[in-house]
Every structure is written in C-alpha cells, then in structure tokens.
Short mmCIF file of C-alpha atoms in Angstrom, two decimals:
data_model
loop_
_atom_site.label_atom_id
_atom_site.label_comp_id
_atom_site.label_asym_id
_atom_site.label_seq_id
_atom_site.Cartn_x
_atom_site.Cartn_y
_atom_site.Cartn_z
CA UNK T 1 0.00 0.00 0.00
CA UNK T 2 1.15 3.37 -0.70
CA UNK T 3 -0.51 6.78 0.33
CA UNK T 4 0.24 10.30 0.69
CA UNK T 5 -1.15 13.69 2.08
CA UNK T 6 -2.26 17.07 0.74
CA UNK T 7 -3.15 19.57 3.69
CA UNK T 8 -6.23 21.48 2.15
CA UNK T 9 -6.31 24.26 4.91
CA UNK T 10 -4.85 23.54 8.82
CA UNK T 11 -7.54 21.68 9.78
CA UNK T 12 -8.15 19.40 7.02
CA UNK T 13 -5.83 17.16 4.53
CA UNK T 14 -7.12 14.90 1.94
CA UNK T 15 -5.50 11.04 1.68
CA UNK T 16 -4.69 9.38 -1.88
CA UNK T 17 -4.45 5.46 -1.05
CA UNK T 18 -3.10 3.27 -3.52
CA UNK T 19 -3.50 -0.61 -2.37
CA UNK T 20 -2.43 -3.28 -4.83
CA UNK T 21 -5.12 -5.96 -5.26
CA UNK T 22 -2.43 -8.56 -3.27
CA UNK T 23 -3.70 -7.13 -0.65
CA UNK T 24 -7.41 -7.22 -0.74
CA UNK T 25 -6.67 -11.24 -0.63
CA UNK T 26 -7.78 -11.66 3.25
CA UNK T 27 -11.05 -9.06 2.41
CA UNK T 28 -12.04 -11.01 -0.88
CA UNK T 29 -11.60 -14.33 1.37
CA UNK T 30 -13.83 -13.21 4.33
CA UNK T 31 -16.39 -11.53 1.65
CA UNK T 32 -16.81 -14.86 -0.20
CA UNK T 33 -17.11 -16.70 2.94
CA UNK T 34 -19.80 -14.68 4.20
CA UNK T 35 -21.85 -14.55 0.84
CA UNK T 36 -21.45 -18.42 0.96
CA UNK T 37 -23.27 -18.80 4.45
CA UNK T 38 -25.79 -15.92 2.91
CA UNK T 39 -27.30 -17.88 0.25
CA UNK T 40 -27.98 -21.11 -1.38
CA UNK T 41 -27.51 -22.92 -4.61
CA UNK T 42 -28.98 -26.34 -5.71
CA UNK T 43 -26.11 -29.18 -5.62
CA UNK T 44 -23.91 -27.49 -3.27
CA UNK T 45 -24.22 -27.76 0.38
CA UNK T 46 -24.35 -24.06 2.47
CA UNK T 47 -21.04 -22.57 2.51
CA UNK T 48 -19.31 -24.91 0.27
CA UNK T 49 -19.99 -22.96 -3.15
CA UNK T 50 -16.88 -22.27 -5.01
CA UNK T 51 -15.79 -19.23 -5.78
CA UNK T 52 -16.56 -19.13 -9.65
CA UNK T 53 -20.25 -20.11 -8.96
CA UNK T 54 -20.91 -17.61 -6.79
CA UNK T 55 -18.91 -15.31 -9.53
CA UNK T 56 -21.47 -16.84 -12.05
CA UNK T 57 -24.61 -16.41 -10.03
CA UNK T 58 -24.49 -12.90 -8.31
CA UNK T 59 -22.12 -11.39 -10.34
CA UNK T 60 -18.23 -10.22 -9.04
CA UNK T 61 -19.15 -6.99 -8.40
CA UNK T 62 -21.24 -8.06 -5.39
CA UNK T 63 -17.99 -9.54 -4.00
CA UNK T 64 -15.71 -7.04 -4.69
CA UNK T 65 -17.88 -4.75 -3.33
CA UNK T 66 -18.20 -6.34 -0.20
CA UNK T 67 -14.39 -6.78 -0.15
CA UNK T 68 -13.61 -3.35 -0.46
CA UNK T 69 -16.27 -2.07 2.05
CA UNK T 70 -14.23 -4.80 4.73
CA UNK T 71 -11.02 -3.42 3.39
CA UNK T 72 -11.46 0.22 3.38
CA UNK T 73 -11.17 0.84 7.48
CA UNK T 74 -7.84 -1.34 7.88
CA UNK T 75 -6.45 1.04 4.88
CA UNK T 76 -7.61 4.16 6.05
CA UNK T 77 -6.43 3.52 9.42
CA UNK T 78 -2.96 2.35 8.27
CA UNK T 79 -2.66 5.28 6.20
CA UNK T 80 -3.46 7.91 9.22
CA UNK T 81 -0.99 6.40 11.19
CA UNK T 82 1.82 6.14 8.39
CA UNK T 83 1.61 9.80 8.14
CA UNK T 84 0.92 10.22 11.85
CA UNK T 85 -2.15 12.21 11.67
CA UNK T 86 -4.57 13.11 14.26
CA UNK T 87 -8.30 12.96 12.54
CA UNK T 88 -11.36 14.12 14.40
CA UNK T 89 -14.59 12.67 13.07
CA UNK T 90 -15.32 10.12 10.42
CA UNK T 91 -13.67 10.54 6.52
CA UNK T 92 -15.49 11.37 3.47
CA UNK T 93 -14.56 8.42 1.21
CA UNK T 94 -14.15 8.69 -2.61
CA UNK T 95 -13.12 5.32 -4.38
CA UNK T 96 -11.07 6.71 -7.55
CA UNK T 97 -10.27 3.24 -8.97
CA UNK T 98 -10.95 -0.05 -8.72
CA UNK T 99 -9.58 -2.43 -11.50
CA UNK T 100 -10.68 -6.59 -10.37
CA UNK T 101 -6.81 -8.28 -10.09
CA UNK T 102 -4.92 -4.84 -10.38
CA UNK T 103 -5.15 -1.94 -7.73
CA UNK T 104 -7.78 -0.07 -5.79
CA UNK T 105 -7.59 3.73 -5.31
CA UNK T 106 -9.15 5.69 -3.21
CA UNK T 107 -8.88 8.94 -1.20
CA UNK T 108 -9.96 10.18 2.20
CA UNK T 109 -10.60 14.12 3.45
CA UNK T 110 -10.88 13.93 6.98
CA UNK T 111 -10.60 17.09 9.60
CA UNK T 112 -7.35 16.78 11.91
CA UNK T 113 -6.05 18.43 14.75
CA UNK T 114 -4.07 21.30 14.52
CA UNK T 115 -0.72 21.64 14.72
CA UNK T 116 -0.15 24.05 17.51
CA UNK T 117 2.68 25.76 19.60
CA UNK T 118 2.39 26.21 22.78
CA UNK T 119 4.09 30.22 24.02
CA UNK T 120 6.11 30.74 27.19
CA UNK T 121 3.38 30.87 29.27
CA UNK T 122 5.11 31.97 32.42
CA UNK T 123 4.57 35.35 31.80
CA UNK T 124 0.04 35.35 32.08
CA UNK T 125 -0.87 37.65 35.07
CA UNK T 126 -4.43 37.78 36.21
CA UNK T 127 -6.45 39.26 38.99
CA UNK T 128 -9.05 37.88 41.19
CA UNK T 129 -11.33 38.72 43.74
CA UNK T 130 -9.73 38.78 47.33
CA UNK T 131 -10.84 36.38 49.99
CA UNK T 132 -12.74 38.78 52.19
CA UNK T 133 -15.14 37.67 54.77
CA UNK T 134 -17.23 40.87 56.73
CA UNK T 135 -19.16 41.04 59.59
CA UNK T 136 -21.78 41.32 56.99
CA UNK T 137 -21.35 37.89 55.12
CA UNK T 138 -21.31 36.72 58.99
CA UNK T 139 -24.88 37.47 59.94
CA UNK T 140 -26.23 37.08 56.63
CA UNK T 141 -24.71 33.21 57.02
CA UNK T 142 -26.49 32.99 60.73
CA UNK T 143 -29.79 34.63 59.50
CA UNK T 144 -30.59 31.66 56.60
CA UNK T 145 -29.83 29.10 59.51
CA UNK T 146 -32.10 30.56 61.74
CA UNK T 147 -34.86 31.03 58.81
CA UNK T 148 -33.94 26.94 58.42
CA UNK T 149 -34.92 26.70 62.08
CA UNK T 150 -38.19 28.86 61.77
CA UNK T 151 -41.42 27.44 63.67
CA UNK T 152 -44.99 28.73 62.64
CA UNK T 153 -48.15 29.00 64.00
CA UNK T 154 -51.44 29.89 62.65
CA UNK T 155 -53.04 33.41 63.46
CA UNK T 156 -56.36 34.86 62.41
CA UNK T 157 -55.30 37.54 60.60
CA UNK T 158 -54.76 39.19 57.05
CA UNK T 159 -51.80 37.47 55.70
CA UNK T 160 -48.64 39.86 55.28
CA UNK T 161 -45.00 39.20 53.57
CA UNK T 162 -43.35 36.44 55.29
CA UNK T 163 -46.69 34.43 56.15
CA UNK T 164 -46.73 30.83 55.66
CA UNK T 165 -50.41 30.53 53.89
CA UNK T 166 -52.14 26.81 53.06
CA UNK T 167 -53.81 27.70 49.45
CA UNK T 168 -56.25 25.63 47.06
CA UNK T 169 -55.31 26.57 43.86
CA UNK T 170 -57.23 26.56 40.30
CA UNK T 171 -56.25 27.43 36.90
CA UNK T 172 -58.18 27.91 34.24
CA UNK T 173 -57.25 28.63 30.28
CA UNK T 174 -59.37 29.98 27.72
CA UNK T 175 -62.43 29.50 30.87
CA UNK T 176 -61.71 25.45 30.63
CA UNK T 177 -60.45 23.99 34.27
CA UNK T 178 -56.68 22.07 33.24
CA UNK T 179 -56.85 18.99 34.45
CA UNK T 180 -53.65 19.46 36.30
CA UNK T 181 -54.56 22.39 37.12
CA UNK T 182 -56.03 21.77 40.85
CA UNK T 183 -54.24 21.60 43.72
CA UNK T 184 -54.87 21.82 47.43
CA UNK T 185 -53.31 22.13 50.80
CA UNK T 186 -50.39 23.95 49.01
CA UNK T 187 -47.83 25.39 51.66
CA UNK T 188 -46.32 29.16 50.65
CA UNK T 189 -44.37 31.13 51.99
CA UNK T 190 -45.38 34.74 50.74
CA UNK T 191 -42.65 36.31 49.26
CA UNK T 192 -40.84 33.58 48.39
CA UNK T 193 -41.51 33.67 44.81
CA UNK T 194 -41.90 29.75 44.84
CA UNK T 195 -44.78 29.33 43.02
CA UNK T 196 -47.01 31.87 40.60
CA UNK T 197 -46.29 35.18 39.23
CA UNK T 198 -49.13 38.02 40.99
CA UNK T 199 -49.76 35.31 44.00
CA UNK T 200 -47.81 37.38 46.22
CA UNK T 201 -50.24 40.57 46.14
CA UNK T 202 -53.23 37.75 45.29
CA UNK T 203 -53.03 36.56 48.82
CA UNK T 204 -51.72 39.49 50.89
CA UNK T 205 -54.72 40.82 52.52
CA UNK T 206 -56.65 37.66 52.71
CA UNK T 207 -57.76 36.21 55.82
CA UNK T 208 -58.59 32.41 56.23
CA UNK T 209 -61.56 31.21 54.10
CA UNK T 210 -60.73 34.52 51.55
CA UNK T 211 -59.82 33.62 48.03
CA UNK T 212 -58.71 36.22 44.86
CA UNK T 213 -58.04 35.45 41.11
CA UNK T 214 -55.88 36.80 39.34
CA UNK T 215 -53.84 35.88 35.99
CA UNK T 216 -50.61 34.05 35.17
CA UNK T 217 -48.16 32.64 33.42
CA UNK T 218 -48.10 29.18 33.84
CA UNK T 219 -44.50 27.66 34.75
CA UNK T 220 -44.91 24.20 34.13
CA UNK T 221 -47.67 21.26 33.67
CA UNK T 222 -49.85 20.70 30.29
CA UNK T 223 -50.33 24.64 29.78
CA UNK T 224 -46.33 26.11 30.81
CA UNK T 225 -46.20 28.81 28.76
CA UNK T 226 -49.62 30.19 28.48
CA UNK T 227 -51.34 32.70 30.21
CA UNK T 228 -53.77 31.21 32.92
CA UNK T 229 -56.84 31.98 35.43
CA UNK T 230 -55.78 30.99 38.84
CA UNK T 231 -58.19 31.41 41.73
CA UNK T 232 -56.21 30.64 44.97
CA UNK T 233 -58.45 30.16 48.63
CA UNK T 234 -56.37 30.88 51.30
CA UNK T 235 -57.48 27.75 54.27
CA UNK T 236 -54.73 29.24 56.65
CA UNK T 237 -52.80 32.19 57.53
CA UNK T 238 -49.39 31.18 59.66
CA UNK T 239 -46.75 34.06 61.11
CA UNK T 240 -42.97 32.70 60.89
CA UNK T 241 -41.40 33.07 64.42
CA UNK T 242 -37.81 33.08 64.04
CA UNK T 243 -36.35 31.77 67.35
CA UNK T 244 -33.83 33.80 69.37
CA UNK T 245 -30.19 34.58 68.75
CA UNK T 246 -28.55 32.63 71.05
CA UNK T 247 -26.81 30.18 73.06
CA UNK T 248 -29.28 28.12 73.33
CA UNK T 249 -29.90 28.66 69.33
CA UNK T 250 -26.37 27.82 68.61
CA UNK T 251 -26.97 24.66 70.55
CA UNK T 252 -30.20 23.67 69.07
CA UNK T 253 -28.74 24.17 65.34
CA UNK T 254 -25.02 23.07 65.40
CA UNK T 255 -22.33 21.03 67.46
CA UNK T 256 -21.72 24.65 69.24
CA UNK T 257 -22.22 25.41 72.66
CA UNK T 258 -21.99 29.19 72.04
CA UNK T 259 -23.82 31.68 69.49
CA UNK T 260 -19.86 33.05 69.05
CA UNK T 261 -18.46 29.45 68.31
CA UNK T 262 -21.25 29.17 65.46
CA UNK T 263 -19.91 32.45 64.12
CA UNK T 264 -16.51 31.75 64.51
CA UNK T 265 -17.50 28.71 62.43
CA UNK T 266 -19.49 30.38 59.66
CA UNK T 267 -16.35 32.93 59.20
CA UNK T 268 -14.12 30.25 58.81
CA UNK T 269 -16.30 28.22 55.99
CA UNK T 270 -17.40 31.18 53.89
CA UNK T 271 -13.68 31.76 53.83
CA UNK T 272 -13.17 28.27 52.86
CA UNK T 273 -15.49 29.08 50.09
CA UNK T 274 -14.17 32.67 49.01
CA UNK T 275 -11.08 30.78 48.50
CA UNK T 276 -12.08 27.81 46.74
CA UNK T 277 -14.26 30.55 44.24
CA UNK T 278 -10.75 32.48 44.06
CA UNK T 279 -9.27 29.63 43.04
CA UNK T 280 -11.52 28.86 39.97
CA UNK T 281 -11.84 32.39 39.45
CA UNK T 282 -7.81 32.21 38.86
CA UNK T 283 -8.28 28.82 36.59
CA UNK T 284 -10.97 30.45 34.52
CA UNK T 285 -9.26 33.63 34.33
CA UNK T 286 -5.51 32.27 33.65
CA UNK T 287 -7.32 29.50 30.41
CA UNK T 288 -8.34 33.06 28.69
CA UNK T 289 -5.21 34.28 28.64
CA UNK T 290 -3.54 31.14 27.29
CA UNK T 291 -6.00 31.10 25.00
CA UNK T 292 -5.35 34.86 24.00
CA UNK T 293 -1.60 33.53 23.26
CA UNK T 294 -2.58 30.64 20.87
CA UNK T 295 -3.20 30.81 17.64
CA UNK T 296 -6.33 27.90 17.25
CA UNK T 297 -8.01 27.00 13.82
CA UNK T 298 -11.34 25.84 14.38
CA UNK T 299 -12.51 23.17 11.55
CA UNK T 300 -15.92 23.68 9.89
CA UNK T 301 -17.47 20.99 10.20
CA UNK T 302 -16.21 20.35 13.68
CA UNK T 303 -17.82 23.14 14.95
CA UNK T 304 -20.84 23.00 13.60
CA UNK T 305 -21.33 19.76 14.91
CA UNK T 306 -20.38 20.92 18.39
CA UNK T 307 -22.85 24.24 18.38
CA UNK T 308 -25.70 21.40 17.43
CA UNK T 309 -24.84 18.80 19.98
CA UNK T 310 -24.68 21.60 22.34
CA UNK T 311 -28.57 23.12 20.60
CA UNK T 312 -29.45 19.14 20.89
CA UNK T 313 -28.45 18.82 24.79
CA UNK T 314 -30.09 22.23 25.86
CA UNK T 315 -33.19 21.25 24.08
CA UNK T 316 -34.05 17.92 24.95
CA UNK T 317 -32.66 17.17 28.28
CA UNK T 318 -32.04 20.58 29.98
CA UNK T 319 -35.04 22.84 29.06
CA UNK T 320 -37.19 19.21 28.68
CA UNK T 321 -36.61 18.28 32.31
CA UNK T 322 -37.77 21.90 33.25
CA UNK T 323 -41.22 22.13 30.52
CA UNK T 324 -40.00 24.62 28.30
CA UNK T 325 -39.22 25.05 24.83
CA UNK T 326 -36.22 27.10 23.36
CA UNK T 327 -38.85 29.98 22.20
CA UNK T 328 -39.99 30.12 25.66
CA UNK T 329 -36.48 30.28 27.55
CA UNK T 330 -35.26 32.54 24.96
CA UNK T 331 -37.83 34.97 25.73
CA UNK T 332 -37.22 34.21 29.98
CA UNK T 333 -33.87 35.09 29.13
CA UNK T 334 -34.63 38.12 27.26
CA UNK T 335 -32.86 37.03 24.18
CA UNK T 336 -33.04 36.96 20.87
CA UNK T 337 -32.38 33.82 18.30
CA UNK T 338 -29.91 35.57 17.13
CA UNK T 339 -28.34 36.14 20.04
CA UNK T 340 -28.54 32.73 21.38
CA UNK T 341 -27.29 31.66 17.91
CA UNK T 342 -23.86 33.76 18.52
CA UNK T 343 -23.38 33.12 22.40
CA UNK T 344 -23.83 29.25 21.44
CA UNK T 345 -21.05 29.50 18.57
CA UNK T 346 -18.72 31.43 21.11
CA UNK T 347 -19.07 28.97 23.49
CA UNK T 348 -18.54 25.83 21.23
CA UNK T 349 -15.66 27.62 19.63
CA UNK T 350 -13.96 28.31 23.03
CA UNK T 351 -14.62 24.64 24.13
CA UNK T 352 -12.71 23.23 20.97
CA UNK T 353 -9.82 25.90 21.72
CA UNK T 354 -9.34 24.34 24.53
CA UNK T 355 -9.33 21.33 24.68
CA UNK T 356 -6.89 21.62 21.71
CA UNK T 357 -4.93 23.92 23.70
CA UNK T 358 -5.03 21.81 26.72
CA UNK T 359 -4.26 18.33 25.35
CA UNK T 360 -1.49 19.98 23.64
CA UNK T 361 0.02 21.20 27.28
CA UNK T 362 -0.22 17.39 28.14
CA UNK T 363 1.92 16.37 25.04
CA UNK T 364 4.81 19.12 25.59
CA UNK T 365 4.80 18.39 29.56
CA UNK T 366 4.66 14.97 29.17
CA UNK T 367 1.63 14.62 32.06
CA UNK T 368 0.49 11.12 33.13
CA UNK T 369 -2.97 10.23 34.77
CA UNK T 370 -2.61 7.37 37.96
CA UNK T 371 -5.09 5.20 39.09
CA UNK T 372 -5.53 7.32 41.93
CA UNK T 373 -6.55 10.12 40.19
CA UNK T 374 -8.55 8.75 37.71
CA UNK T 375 -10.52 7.15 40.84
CA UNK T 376 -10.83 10.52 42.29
CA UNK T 377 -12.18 12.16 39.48
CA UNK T 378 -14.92 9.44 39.04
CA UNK T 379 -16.02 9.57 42.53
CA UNK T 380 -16.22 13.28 41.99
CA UNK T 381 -18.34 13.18 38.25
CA UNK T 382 -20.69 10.36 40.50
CA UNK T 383 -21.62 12.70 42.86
CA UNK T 384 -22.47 15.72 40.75
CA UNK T 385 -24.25 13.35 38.57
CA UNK T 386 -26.62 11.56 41.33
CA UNK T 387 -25.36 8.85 40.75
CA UNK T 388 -23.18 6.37 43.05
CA UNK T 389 -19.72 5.23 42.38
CA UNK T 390 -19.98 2.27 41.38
CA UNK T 391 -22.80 3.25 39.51
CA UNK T 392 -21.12 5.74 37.42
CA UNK T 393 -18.14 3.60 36.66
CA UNK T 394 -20.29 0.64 35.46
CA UNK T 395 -21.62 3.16 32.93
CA UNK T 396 -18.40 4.64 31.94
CA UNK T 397 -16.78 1.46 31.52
CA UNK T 398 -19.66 -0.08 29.65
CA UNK T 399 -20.04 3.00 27.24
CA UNK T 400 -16.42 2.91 26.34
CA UNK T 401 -16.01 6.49 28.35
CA UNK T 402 -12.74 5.61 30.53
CA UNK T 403 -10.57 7.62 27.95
CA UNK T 404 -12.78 10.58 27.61
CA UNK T 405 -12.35 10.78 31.70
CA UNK T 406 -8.43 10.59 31.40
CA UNK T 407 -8.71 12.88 29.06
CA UNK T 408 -10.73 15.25 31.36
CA UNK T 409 -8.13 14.25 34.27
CA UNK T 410 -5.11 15.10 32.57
CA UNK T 411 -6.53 18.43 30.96
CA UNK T 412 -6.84 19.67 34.48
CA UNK T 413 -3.85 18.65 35.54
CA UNK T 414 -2.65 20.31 32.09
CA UNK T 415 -4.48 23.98 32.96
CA UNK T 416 -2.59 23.47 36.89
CA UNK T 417 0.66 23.45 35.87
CA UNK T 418 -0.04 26.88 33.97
CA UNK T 419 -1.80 28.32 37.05
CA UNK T 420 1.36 27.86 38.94
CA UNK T 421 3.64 29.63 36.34
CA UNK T 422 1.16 32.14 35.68
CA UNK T 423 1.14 35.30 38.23
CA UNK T 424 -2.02 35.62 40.25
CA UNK T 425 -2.97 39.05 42.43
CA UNK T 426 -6.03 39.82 44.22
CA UNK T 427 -8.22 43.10 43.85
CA UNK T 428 -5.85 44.19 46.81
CA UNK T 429 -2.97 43.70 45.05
CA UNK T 430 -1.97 40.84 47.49
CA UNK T 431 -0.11 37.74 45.53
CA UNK T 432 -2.42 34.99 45.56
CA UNK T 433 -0.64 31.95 46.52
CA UNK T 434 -2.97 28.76 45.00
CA UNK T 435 -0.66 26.18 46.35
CA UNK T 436 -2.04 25.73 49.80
CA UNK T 437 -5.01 24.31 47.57
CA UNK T 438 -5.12 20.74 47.90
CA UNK T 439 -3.68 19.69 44.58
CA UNK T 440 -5.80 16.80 43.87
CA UNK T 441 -8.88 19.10 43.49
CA UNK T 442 -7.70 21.45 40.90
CA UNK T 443 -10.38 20.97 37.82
CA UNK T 444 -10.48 22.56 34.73
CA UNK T 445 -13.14 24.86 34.22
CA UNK T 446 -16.36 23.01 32.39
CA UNK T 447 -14.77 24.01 28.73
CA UNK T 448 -12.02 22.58 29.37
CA UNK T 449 -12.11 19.34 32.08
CA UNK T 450 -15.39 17.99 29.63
CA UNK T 451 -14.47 17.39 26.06
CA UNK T 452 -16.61 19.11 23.28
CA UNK T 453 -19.02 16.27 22.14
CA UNK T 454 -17.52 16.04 18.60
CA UNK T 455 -13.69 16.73 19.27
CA UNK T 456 -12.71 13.37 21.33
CA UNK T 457 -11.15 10.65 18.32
CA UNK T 458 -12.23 8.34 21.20
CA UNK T 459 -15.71 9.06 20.03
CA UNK T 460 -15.42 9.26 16.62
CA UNK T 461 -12.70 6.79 15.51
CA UNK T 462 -13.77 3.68 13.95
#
C-alpha cells in the first residue's frame, strides 16, 4: 500500500491510497465466505460454493464490493498512522479506482487536529477577587440558619410578607379547568416567589376562608407557557417566628455550645469558600489568557457539529426536564435567536480551543494520569451526577467512556501546571498563593475538564 497527504487548509488534509489488489486477498476471502453462508444454490451444500459459482450467479461486483467495504477501514487507518495524523470525526470516502486483479484507489478528506505551539506561558498575570469575609457575610450566614430553624403557628389575621399561607389553587385557560390544574393544601411562603407570578399581592390581605383570582403565566404542567386563570383560597394564615439569637440557638442548630463558636465557624467556611471561588476564578481567568496567546483553527465541520450537539443537549434534556421550549427560555432570558445563535457558537468555539490547547500542554509536559486520580475524578463526576460510584463507573466502563475521563483528568492537571507559572494578584494587590489548595482538586473549568461532544477521536474513531 502506498498513500500520501495534501493539507487542504490547517484543519483538514485529503489522503490518496493506492492498495495493490495482493492485498485485498484476506477481504475477498472473508467476503466470499460470508456470501457463501448468505445464500444457497442447488447441488452445493451451504457454505461450500466455489468461488466461480458464486462469480457466475451474483455477479463479481457483489464480491468485490463487499471486499472493499471490509477493506477500506484497515487502509484508512494504516494510512493515518503512516503519516501520523490526528483525525477528528469520520472521513469522506471517494473510491477513484478499482480495476478486479490490479489496484484499488481511493482517497480520504478527513478534519485533523491542529498543529499548535504552545508560548512561554510563564509570563500570564491575572487578577481575582480577594478572599474577604465581613461582619456582613457573617450574619447574613447565621440569619438563613435561623430562617432553616423557623417554627410557625397559625393566626387569624390578614396574611402579610413572610406568612406561611395553606392555598387551594385553580387554573383555568381559555375558561376550561386544566386537568392538572387543581391543587390543594399547598404550603407558601409569601414572598418567596416559589410558586405563581401576581400570588404574592393575590393573597396578601386575605384572611382564612378569603380567596382572589388573578392571571398568570403558567410555569410548568400541560399549559407552561400560556397565560392562565388561577383562583387561589387561602385555608390558613401562619406568622414565621424566628427563634432567638442565642446560646441556646447555637446549641439547638449546630455542634456549638456558644452563638460566638457558630460564628466563629461560619467565618471560617465562607472563607473556605471565598477561596475555593478564588481559586476557579484564577483557573478560569488564567485558560483566557492562554488562550489569547494561541493561535487555534477551528474546523468547519467540527464546529458546527459541536454548536448542534450543544442546541441538541439544551433542548431535549435541559429545558425538557424543566417544561419549556427554546422559544420560551429565549424569551425568559430576554434574548433573541440571534443572540442565542452567537453566544452558542462562542461557546462551542472556546470549548474546541481548549481542549486543543489543553491536550497539547499534556503532550509538551509529558503529564500522566494514575489510578488514583482517575478514581478521584470518578467519585467526583458520580456525585455531581446523582449517581453512586460504582454506579457511574459501570456506565463509563460499559459505554467505552474511561478515555474521555483521562482525558478530562489530565486536561486539568494540564491547565494546573499553567496556574502555577502564571502570576495571580487579588483586587488588593496581594499575591495569591494557590498552592495551599489541595492539589488533587484542581479541575479545569467546564470548557475545558469535559471534552466538546464532537472533538474526542475516542468518540469518533472507527
């Protein structure tokens, strides 16, 4: 076999194969063997009809046919790794020649990675928010664990902001009653802005055995979307007590004896989490700047497969799970179509960047995954996924996902090692020193730790 490569832009480079018909022996074997246990002919037993017969009967073409279509893969394979290419995606196949007991020509155009060169890097400088806790964050922190801690008790008065109400609600569209439209005993907090649009100033006012209609936009159910009736009956008005501030509150709602331990405590973990968001912050913010420094062609066809996987996922599993349509959250979000179509092509176009970017940083710093951190990682994917452990690693195993996961590992671990060369200051101008982060933690930000759906060869190949 012989084959060589023209590179049609930096993305993409077109294969001419030339295979002499030697070498289609083992294809024209296995095609003539499965033809044979295929189909019958009278006075020869299944899969014991020679060669010329089945010539005679269905014609050569059928087997070469099915010879080359075997063939093709193992040739195309051997050819991208003779000229050591990296494709992305399948190859659009053209056979140029095929001459029975000669040769068999064909090309290939497949995208490929980029060839890319990685900049000192040493040099990126960013700045990040400092890790600042106030007296401020403090109570705020206390105040949502004493709301947690909240006891109510019915009163027999108009409700007011902060009441707990039990409501019977019915909606009504275009005057017909939906049939999941009725609902009663519902517990609401007024204020909250759990439930309806309008219900807040629908119930405020009402005493027990009052009820008000007003109209809505219905969030969910067989009618999300659409503008609704909804009379709500108010069956009980219940005032929030909040209890005391505390010893004896820091004692009912921690391990603390004192109401200063439990604030001692909820300084030290919103720090804990200032620092872990400064720390991101710093990942996020360090990944543009490489990215600034690259120079990153983006194939076609690549990308448009990414921006509609990404369309695809939003669609049917994210705004499905939540009953809306894309119309519907465009308009929630106050956005245009067009403006969805651009923020969607940014963000599929900075996903590809860097994961080219990234897996290029493992190559030049020669970065290994262990077993230890691939391990961690799962457990870590499991948990924001709902799922358990072993769970999650039956699935990834049995989908054929471990690579995409080292791949996820090692981009991390890729995006680390320029954090630590890169120069990190807070809004104070303090240095920000990231190493007293546990190192086994450190994740690439979403674009870069998960791999675009249409970039990983692990997906793709074969």
């Amino acid at each position: 076999m012989k084959s060589a490569v023209e590179t049609l832009n930096p993305t993409r480079v077109r294969l001419t194969v030339e295979v002499p018909f030697e070498e289609l022996k083992d294809s024209l074997d296995a095609a003539y063997k499965k033809i044979n246990q295929q189909v019958t002919v009278k006075g020869f037993r299944k899969g014991k009809i020679p060669a010329r017969v089945i010539d005679q009967r269905f014609g050569r073409g059928a087997v070469l046919e099915e010879a080359v279509n075997d063939a093709l893969p193992k040739f195309y394979t051997e050819a991208v790794n003779e000229a050591e290419l990296n494709p992305l995606g399948q190859p659009e196949v053209d056979i140029t020649e095929l001459k029975d007991g000669e040769t068999l020509n064909f090309t290939a155009e497949v995208d490929i990675r980029p060839a890319l060169e990685i900049p000192d890097y040493s040099g990126i400088e960013v700045e990040v928010d400092a890790v600042e806790v106030t007296d401020e964050d403090i109570e705020k922190s206390v105040e949502q664990l004493r709301e947690r801690f909240a006891s109510t008790s019915p009163v027999e008065r108009a409700a007011e902001d902060g009441d707990v109400v039990t409501i019977d609600l019915e909606a009504k569209v275009d005057g017909e009653v939906l049939e999941d439209g009725i609902a009663s005993g519902v517990s609401y907090t007024i204020g909250s802005g759990e439930l309806l649009d309008g219900i807040d100033d629908a119930v405020k006012g009402l005493e027990a055995g009052g009820e008000a209609t007003f109209a809505s936009e219905l969030k969910g159910g067989s009618a999300a979307g659409r503008e609704a009736e909804v009379t709500v009956k108010v069956t009980q008005v219940a005032a929030r007590e909040l209890p005391a501030l505390d010893d004896e509150f820091a004692q009912l709602a921690s391990e603390f004896d004192t109401l200063d331990e439990l604030k001692e405590d909820s300084r030290k973990r919103l720090a804990n989490m200032k620092t872990y968001d400064q720390a991101t912050q710093a990942q996020e913010r360090v990944l543009e700047k490489l990215l600034e420094l690259v120079e990153v062609p983006v194939p076609e066809k690549l990308l448009e497969d990414e921006i509609n996987t990404r369309k695809h996922n939003l669609e049917h599993h994210q705004l499905g799970q939540m009953g809306l349509d894309l119309e519907k959250y465009l308009e929630i979000q106050g956005k245009t179509a067009e403006e969805f179509e651009a923020e969607t092509k940014e963000a599929a176009v900075k996903g590809i960047k860097t994961q080219f970017v990234l897996d290029e940083l493992v190559k030049v710093e020669k970065l290994n995954v262990n077993q230890e951190e691939l391990t961690e990682h799962l457990m870590r994917r499991a948990a924001s996924s709902g799922m358990s452990p072993d769970q999650f690693a039956q699935a990834v195993v049995e989908g054929g996902q471990v690579p995409l996961l080292v791949g996820e590992v090692a981009r991390g671990k890729a995006l680390a090692v320029v954090v630590e060369a890169a120069t990190v200051k807070d809004t104070n101008g303090e240095l920000v020193d990231l190493d007293d982060e546990d190192e086994d933690e450190t994740e690439a930000p979403e674009a870069a730790a998960e791999a675009p759906a249409a970039t990983d060869e692990e997906k793709t190949e074969g």
